[in-house]
C-alpha positions as semicolon CSV with decimal commas, in nm:
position;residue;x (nm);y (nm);z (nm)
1;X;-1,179;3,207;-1,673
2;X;-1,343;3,378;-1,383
3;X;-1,154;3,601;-1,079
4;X;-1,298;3,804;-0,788
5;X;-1,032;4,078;-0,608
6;X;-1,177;4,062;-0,227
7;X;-1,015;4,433;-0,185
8;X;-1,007;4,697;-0,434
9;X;-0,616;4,604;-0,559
10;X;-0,371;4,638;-0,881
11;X;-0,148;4,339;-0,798
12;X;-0,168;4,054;-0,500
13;X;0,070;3,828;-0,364
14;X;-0,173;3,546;-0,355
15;X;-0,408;3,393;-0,585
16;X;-0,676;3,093;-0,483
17;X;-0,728;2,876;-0,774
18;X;-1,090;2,634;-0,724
19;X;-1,269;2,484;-0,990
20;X;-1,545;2,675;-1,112
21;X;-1,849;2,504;-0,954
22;X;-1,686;2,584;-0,607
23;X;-1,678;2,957;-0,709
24;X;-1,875;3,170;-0,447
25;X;-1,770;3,464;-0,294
26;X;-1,921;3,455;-0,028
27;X;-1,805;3,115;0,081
28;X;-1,475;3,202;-0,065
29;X;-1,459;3,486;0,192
30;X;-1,558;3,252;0,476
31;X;-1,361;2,939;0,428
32;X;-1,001;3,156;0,284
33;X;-0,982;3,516;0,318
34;X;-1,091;3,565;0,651
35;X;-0,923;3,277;0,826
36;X;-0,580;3,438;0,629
37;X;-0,685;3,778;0,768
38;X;-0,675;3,644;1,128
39;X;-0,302;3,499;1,059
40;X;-0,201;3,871;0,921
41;X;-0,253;3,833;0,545
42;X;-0,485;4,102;0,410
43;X;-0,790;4,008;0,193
44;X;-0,623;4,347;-0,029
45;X;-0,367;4,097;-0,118
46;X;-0,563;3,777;-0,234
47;X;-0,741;3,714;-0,554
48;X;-0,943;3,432;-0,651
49;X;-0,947;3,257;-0,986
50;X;-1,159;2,923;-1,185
51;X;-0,997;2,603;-1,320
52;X;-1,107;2,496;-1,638
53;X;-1,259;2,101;-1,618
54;X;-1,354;1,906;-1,970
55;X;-1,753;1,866;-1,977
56;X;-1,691;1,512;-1,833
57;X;-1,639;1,643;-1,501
58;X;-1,191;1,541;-1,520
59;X;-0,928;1,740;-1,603
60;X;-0,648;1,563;-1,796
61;X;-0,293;1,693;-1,786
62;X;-0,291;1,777;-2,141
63;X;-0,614;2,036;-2,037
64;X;-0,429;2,135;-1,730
65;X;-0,131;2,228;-1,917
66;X;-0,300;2,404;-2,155
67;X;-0,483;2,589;-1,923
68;X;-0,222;2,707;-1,751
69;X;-0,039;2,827;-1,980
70;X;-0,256;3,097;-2,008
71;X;-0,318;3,182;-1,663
72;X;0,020;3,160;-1,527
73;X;0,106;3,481;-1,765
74;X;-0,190;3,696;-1,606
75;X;-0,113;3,582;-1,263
76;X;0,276;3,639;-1,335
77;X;0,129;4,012;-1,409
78;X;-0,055;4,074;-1,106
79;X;0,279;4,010;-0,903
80;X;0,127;3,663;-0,745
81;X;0,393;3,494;-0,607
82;X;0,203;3,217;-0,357
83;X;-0,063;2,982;-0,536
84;X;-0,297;2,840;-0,316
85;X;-0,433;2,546;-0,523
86;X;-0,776;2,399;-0,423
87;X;-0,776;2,139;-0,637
88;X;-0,518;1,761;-0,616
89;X;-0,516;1,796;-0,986
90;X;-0,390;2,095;-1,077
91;X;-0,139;2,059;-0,768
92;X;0,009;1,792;-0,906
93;X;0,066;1,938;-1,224
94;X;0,208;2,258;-1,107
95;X;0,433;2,113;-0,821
96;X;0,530;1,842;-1,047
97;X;0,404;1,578;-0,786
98;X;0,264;1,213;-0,830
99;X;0,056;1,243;-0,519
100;X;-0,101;1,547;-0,326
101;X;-0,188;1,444;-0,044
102;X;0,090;1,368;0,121
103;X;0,183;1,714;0,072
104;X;-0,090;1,881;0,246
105;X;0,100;2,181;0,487
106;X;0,390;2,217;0,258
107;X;0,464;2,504;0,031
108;X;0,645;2,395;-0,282
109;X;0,781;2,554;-0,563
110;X;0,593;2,583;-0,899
111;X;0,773;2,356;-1,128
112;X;0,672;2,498;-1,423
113;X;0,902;2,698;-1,636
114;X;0,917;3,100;-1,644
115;X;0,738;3,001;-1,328
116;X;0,956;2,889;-1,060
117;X;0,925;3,212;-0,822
118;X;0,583;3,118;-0,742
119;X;0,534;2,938;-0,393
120;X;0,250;2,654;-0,464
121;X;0,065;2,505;-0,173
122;X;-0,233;2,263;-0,153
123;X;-0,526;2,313;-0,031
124;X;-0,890;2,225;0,003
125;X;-1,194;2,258;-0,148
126;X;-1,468;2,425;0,129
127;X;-1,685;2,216;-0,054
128;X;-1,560;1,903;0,044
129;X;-1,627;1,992;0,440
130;X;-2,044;1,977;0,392
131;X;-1,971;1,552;0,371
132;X;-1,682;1,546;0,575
133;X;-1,682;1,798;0,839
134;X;-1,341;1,654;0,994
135;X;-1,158;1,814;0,674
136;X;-1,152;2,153;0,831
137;X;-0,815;2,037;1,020
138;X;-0,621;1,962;0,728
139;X;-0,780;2,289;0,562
140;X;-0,657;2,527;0,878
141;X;-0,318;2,347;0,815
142;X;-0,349;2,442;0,440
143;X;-0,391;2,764;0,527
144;X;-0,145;2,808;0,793
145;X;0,129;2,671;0,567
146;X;0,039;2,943;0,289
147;X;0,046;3,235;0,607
148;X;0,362;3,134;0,732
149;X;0,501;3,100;0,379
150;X;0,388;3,459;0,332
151;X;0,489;3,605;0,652
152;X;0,867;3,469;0,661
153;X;0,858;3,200;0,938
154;X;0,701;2,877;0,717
155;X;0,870;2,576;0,853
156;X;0,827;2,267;0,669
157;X;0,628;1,960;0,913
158;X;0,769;1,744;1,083
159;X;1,143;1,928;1,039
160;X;1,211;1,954;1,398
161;X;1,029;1,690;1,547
162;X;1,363;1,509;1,662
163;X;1,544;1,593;1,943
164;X;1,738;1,305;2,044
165;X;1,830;1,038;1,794
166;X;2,002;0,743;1,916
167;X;2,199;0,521;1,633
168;X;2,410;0,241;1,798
169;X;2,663;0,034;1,598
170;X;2,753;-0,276;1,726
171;X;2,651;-0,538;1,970
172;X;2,802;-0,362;2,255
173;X;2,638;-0,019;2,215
174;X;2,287;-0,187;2,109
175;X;2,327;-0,400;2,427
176;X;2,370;-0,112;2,610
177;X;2,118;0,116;2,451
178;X;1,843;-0,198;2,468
179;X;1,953;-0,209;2,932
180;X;1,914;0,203;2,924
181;X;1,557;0,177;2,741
182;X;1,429;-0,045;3,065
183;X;1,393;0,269;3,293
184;X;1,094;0,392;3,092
185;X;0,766;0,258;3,178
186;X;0,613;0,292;2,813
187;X;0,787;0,256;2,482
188;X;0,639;0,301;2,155
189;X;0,821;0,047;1,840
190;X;0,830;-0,019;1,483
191;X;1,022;-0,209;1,278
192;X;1,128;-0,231;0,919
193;X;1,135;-0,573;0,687
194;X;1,223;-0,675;0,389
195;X;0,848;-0,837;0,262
196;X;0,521;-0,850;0,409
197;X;0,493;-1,201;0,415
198;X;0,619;-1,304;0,776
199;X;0,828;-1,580;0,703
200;X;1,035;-1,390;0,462
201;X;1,017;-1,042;0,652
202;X;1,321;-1,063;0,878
203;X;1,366;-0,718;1,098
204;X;1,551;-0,509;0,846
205;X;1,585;-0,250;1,151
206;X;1,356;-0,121;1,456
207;X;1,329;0,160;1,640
208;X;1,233;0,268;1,977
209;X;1,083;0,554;2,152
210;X;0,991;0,697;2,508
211;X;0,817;1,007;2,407
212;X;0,716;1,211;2,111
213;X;1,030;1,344;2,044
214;X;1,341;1,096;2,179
215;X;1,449;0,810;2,031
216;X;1,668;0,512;1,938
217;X;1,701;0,295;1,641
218;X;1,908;0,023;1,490
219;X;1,982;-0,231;1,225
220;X;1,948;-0,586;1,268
221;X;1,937;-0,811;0,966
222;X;2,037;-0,512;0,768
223;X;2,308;-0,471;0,531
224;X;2,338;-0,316;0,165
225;X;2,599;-0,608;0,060
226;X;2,409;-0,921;0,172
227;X;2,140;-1,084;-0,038
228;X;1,748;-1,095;0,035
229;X;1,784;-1,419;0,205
230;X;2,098;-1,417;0,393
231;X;1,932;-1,157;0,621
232;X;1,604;-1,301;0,662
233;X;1,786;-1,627;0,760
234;X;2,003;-1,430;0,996
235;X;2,315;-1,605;0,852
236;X;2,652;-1,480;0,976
237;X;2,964;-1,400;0,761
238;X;3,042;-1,022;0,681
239;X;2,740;-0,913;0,906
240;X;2,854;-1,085;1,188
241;X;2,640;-0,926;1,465
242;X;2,301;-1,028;1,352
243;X;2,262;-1,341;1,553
244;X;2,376;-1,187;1,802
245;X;2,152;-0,864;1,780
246;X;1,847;-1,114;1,749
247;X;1,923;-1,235;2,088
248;X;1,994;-0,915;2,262
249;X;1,627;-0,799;2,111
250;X;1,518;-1,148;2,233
251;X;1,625;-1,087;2,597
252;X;1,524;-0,719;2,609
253;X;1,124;-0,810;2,519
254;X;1,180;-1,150;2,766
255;X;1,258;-0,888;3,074
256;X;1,118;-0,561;3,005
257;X;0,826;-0,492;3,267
258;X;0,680;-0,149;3,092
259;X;0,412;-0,126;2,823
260;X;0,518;-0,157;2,441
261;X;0,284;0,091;2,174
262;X;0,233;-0,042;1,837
263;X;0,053;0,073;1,510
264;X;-0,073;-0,219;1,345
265;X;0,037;-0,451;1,608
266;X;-0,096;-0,777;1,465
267;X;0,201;-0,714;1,131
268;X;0,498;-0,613;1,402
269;X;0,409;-0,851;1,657
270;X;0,365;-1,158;1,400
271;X;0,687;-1,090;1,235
272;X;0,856;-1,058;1,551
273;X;0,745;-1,366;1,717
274;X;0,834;-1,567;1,434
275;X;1,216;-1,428;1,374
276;X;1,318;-1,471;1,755
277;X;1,091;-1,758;1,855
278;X;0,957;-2,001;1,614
279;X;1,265;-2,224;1,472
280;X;1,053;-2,327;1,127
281;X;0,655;-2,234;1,069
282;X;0,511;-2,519;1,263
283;X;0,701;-2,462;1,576
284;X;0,409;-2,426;1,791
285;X;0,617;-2,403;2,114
286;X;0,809;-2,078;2,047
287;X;0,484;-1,968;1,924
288;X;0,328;-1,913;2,222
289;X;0,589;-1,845;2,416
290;X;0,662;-1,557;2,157
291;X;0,285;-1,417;2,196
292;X;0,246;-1,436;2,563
293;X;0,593;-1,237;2,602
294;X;0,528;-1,018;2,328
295;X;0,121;-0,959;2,409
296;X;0,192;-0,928;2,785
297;X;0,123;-0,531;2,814
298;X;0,052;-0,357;2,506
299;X;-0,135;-0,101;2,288
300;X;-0,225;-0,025;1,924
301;X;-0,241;0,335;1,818
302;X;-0,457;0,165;1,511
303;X;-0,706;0,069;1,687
304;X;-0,702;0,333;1,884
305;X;-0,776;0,562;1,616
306;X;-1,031;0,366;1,456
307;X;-1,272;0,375;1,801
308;X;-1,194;0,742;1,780
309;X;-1,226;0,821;1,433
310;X;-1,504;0,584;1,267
311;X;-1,836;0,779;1,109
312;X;-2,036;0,703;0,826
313;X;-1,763;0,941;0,677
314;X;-1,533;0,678;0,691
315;X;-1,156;0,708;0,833
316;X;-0,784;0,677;0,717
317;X;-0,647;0,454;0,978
318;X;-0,248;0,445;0,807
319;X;0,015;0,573;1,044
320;X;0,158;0,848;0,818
321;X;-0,211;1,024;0,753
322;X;-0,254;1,006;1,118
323;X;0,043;1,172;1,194
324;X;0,102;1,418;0,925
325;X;0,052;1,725;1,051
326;X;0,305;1,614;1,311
327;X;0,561;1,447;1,108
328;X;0,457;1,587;0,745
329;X;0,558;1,342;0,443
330;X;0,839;1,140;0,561
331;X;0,671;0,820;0,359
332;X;0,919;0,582;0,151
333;X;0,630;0,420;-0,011
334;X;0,777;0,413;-0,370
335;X;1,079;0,201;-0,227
336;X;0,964;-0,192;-0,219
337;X;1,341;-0,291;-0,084
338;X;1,459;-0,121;0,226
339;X;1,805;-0,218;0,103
340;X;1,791;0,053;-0,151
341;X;1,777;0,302;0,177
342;X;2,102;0,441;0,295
343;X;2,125;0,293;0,655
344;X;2,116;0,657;0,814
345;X;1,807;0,720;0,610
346;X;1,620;0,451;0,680
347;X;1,686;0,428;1,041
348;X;1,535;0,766;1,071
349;X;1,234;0,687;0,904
350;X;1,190;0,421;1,162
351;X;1,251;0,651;1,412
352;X;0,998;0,899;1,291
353;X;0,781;0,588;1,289
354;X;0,799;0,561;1,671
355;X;0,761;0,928;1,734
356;X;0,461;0,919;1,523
357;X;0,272;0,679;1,673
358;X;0,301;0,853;2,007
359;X;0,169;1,149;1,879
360;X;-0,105;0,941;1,724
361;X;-0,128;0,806;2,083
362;X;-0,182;1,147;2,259
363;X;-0,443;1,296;2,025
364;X;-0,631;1,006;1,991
365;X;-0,661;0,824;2,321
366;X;-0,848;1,076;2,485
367;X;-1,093;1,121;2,215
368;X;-1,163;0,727;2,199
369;X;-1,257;0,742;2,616
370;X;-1,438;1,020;2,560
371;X;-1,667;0,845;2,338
372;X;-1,689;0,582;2,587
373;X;-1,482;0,352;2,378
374;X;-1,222;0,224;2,661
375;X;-1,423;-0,074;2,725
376;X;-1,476;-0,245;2,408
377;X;-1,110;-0,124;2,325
378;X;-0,972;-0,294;2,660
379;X;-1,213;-0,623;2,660
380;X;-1,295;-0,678;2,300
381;X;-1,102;-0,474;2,061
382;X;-0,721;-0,533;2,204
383;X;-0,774;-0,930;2,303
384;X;-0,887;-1,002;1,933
385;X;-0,521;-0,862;1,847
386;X;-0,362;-1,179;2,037
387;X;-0,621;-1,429;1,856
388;X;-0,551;-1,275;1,512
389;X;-0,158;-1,290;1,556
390;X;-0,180;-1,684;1,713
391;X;-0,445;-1,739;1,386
392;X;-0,231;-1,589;1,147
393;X;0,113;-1,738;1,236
394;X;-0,067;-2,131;1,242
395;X;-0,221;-2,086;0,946
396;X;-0,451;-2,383;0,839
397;X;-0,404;-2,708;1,046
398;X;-0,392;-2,969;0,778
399;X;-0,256;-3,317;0,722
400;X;-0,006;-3,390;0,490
401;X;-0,198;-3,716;0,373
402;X;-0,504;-3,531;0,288
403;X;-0,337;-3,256;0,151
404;X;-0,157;-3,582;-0,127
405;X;-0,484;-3,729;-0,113
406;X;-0,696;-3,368;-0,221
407;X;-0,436;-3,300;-0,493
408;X;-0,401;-3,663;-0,674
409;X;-0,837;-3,551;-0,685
410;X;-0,781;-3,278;-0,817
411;X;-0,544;-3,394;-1,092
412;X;-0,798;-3,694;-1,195
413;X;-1,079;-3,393;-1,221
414;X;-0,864;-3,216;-1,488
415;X;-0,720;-3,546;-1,644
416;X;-1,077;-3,621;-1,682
417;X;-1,201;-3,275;-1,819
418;X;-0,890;-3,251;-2,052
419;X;-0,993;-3,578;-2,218
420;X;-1,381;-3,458;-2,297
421;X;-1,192;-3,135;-2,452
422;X;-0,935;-3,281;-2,665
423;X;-1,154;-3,565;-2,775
424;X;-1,431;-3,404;-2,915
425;X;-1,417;-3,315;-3,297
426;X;-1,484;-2,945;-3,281
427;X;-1,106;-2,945;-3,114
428;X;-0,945;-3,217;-3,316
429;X;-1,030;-3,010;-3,564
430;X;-0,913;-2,622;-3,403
431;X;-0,573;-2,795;-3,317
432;X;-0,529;-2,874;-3,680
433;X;-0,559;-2,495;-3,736
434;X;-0,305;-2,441;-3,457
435;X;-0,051;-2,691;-3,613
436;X;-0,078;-2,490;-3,915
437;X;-0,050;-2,160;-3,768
438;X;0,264;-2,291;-3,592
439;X;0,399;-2,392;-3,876
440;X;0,358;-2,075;-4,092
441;X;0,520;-1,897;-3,780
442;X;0,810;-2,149;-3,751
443;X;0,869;-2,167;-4,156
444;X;0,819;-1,754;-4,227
445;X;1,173;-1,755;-4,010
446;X;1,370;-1,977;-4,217
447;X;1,480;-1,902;-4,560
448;X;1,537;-2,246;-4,728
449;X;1,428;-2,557;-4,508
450;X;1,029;-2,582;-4,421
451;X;0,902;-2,785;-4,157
452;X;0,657;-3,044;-4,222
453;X;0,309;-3,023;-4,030
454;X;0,371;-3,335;-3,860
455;X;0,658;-3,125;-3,665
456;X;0,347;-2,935;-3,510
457;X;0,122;-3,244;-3,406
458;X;0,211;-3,178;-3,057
459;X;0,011;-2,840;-3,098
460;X;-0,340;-2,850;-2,929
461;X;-0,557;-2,654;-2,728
462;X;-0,422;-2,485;-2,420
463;X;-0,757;-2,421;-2,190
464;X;-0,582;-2,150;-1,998
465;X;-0,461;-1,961;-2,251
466;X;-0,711;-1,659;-2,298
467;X;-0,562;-1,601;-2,667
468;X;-0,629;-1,963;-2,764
469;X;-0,967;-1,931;-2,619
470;X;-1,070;-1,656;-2,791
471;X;-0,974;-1,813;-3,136
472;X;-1,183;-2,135;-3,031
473;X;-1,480;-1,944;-2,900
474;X;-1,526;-1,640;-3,091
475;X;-1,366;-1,690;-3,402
476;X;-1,368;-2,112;-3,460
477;X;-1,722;-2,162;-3,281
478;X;-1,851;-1,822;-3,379
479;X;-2,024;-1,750;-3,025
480;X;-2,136;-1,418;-2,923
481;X;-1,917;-1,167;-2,799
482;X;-2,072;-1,095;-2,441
483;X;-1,791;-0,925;-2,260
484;X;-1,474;-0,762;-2,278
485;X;-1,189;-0,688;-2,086
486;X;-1,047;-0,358;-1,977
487;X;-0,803;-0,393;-2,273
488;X;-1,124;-0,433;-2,523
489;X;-1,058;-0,793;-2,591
490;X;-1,319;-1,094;-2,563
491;X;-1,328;-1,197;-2,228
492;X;-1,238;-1,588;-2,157
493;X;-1,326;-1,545;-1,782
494;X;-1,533;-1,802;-1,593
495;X;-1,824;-1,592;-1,563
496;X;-1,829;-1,540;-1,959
497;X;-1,829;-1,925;-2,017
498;X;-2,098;-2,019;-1,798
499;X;-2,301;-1,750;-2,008
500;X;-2,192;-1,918;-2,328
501;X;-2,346;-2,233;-2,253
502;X;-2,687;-2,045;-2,298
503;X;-2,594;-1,875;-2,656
504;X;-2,545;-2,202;-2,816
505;X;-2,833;-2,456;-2,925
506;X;-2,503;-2,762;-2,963
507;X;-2,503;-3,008;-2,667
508;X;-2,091;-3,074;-2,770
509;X;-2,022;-2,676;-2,747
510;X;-2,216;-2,675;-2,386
511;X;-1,977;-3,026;-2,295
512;X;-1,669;-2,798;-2,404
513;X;-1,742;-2,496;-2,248
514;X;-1,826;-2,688;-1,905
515;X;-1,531;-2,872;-1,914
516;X;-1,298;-2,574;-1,981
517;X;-1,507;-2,393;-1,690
518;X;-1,450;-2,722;-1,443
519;X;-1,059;-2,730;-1,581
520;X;-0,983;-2,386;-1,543
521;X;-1,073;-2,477;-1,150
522;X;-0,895;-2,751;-1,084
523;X;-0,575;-2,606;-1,230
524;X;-0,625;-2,291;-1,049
525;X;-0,643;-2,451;-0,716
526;X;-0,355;-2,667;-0,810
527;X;-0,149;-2,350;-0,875
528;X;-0,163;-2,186;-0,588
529;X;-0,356;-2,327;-0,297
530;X;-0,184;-2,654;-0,313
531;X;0,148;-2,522;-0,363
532;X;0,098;-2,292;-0,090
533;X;0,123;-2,554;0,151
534;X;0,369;-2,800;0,015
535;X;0,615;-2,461;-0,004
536;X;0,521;-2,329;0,334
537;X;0,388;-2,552;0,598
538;X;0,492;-2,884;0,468
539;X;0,833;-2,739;0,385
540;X;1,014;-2,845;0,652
541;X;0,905;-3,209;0,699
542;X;1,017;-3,252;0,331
């Protein structure tokens, strides 16, 4: 454990904690104290300490605990009361957090026993800024958060952001709201669903906004007592507005003249189209009619940011890293069902949604034309959005005939393979070892009546069962064990078979392994590309 006092001192209120290979003083001095000083914390009052890492380079939470448990003590003695951690690792740890970023600007308490006085914030490491220069914003925020914090007058982000919040109820006051939101020339919108897929996403709520800071937002298929699929379908019974809402939402995109802002317009836009135009997935009609209303004037704050931000240092192009140090952390990521959301909460989050991505829209936009990026955003970039949308809501064009025709092919391939496995000797004679075994398994559970063997003749090889395989292979055939998988088992994959073939000298092991290789496709394309179709685009002609 190493420490440097920047200021002759006997106790500090803050202590910077960096792992030791970041230790310099000098460029401790430069990248911390001073920038503190000019915010009105004195260098007198900072101290700097090392974090201990394992000679791998990591620090697991068992060393992290155990580290601090004897640093805590001898900070707890100097009278530190702020913690500014330069290190996601041992933020996490102290803060009790699963993530750290997202936290970036906040000052949190420590959540560590004896310890909860202390005032923990994230920061990070001046190291990190010689490959990514563009990390000196979220370091100045870092910093700012631990000033204010120190000085009396921290404010968490994004806590005041919202000055007008509209929440209608009804089909009267969202009919009203939706005629109101026509006088503004631009709106920004975001919606909520229940899945990702479109056809099962419905539009949970969705939110509107006219500037960074005023709002509206309401529920549409929402509600905390229907099931999954009685609001994606849009049915009516104890949520009787929802129809009804659909078509108000309808008419207001048909008629409004201004410009609509997205984030990720190609998701919102899809999803969109399909619940208020398309009657089933091959309605091509209300497709297009959907994407020329809905692709008439628009933006996307995504794309947006990517023409401004993209360098070999790559970019984070999500809404809520774009926006943070506007918003702050106001993700619901860990939630997978926006039923489990309290209504009020989760129409807020949508709201914050649309305030974000005008923010996003502000900074951005003029950094993207002045790169000279307007063009290709206006004539390349922006158009591809409508061909992506149409692409993704057809799907692949396919006939129903060839689809029968593909899958009675593929089903003669496996019939075929199956029969050059289960005749060959090798497995007549593993399945007999699997009868057995099944019948040791079955009889070991009964205390008086065995089963005969002939009860387990049924039992044979299963070629996509990895457990099976590796009985056949490694144990019954004795081949070499060439890979593993992450569990430490011997892999069964496709790649590991077709390596097989050349650690055996037996033509009848090299006819197995090929025709649990050629098997293994066939079913896997059976599985899941096939059914994809019949349950999807086919669906509705059945």
């Amino acid at each position: 454990m190493r420490h440097h006092i920047f200021s002759p001192n006997t106790s500090f209120h803050t202590a910077i904690l960096i792992k030791a290979s970041s230790f310099r003083v000098k460029d401790l001095a430069t990248a911390y104290v001073q920038p503190l000083a000019q915010m009105g914390v004195p260098a007198s009052g900072v101290i700097a300490f090392t974090l201990q890492y394992g000679e791998n380079g990591k620090a697991p939470v068992k060393l992290i605990k155990e580290y601090l448990d004897s640093l805590l003590p001898e900070l707890d003695a100097l009278a530190v009361t702020h913690l500014y951690v330069a290190d996601a690792a041992y933020f996490k740890v102290l803060a009790k957090q699963p993530k750290a970023d997202s936290h970036l600007g906040y000052v949190l308490p420590c959540a560590i026993k004896d310890y909860e006085h202390m005032q923990v914030t994230l920061g990070v490491n001046h190291q990190a800024l010689i490959y990514n220069p563009e990390l000196q914003a979220k370091l100045d925020m870092s910093l700012n958060a631990l000033a204010t914090s120190l000085n009396g007058s921290y404010t968490p982000l994004g806590g005041d952001i919202i000055k007008q919040a509209v929440y209608p109820k009804g089909v009267s006051e969202i009919a009203a709201v939706l005629k109101d939101l026509h006088k503004h020339p631009e709106l920004t919108c975001d919606i909520e669903t229940f899945s990702l897929k479109f056809k099962d996403a419905g539009i949970g709520t969705i939110a509107f906004a006219w500037d960074q800071h005023n709002g509206v937002a309401f529920a549409c298929d929402y509600s905390s007592t229907l099931s999954h699929e009685e609001m994606r379908e849009g049915l009516h019974g104890s949520f009787q507005p929802r129809q009804a809402i659909r078509e108000l939402l309808r008419e207001f995109f048909e008629t409004y003249q201004g410009k609509l802002t997205w984030h990720g317009a190609t998701f919102d836009l899809k999803v969109l189209i399909y619940t208020l135009w398309m009657e089933h997935p091959l309605d091509n009609q209300g497709l297009l009619q959907g994407l020329e209303i809905m692709t008439r004037m628009f933006d996307d704050t995504k794309i947006i940011a990517y023409l401004a931000t993209n360098s070999t240092a790559g970019n984070v192009l999500g809404l809520k890293p774009l926006a943070h140090e506007f918003a702050g952390n106001w993700a619901k990521d860990d939630i997978k069902d926006i039923r489990r959301i309290p209504l009020a909460d989760l129409l807020q989050y949508n709201l914050v949604d649309t305030l974000s991505t005008w923010y996003v829209k502000k900074k951005y936009t003029p950094i993207m034309e002045a790169d000279n990026q307007r063009e290709i955003y206006d004539t390349l970039m922006l158009p591809s959005q409508v061909t992506i949308i149409q692409m993704e809501l057809t799907g692949m064009p396919i006939q129903e005939a060839a689809l029968a025709k593909a899958r009675r092919e593929l089903e003669i391939i496996q019939e075929q393979h199956l029969k050059t496995i289960h005749t060959s000797p090798l497995i007549l004679a593993f399945n007999l070892l699997l009868q057995i075994s099944a019948q040791e398994a079955a009889n070991a559970k009964l205390k008086v009546k065995q089963h005969p063997l002939e009860k387990f003749a049924g039992v044979q090889l299963n070629p996509n069962s990895p457990l099976q395989l590796q009985r056949l292979l490694y144990e019954q055939l004795c081949l070499p064990v060439l890979d593993t998988t992450d569990t430490g088992q011997p892999s069964t994959g496709e790649d590991t078979l077709k390596k097989l073939i050349n650690h055996t000298p037996h033509q009848e092991v090299k006819d197995i392994l090929n025709a649990i290789i050629e098997y293994g496709k066939a079913t896997k394309v059976l599985s899941t590309f096939i059914p994809a179709f019949y349950q999807g685009f086919l669906k509705e002609d059945e």
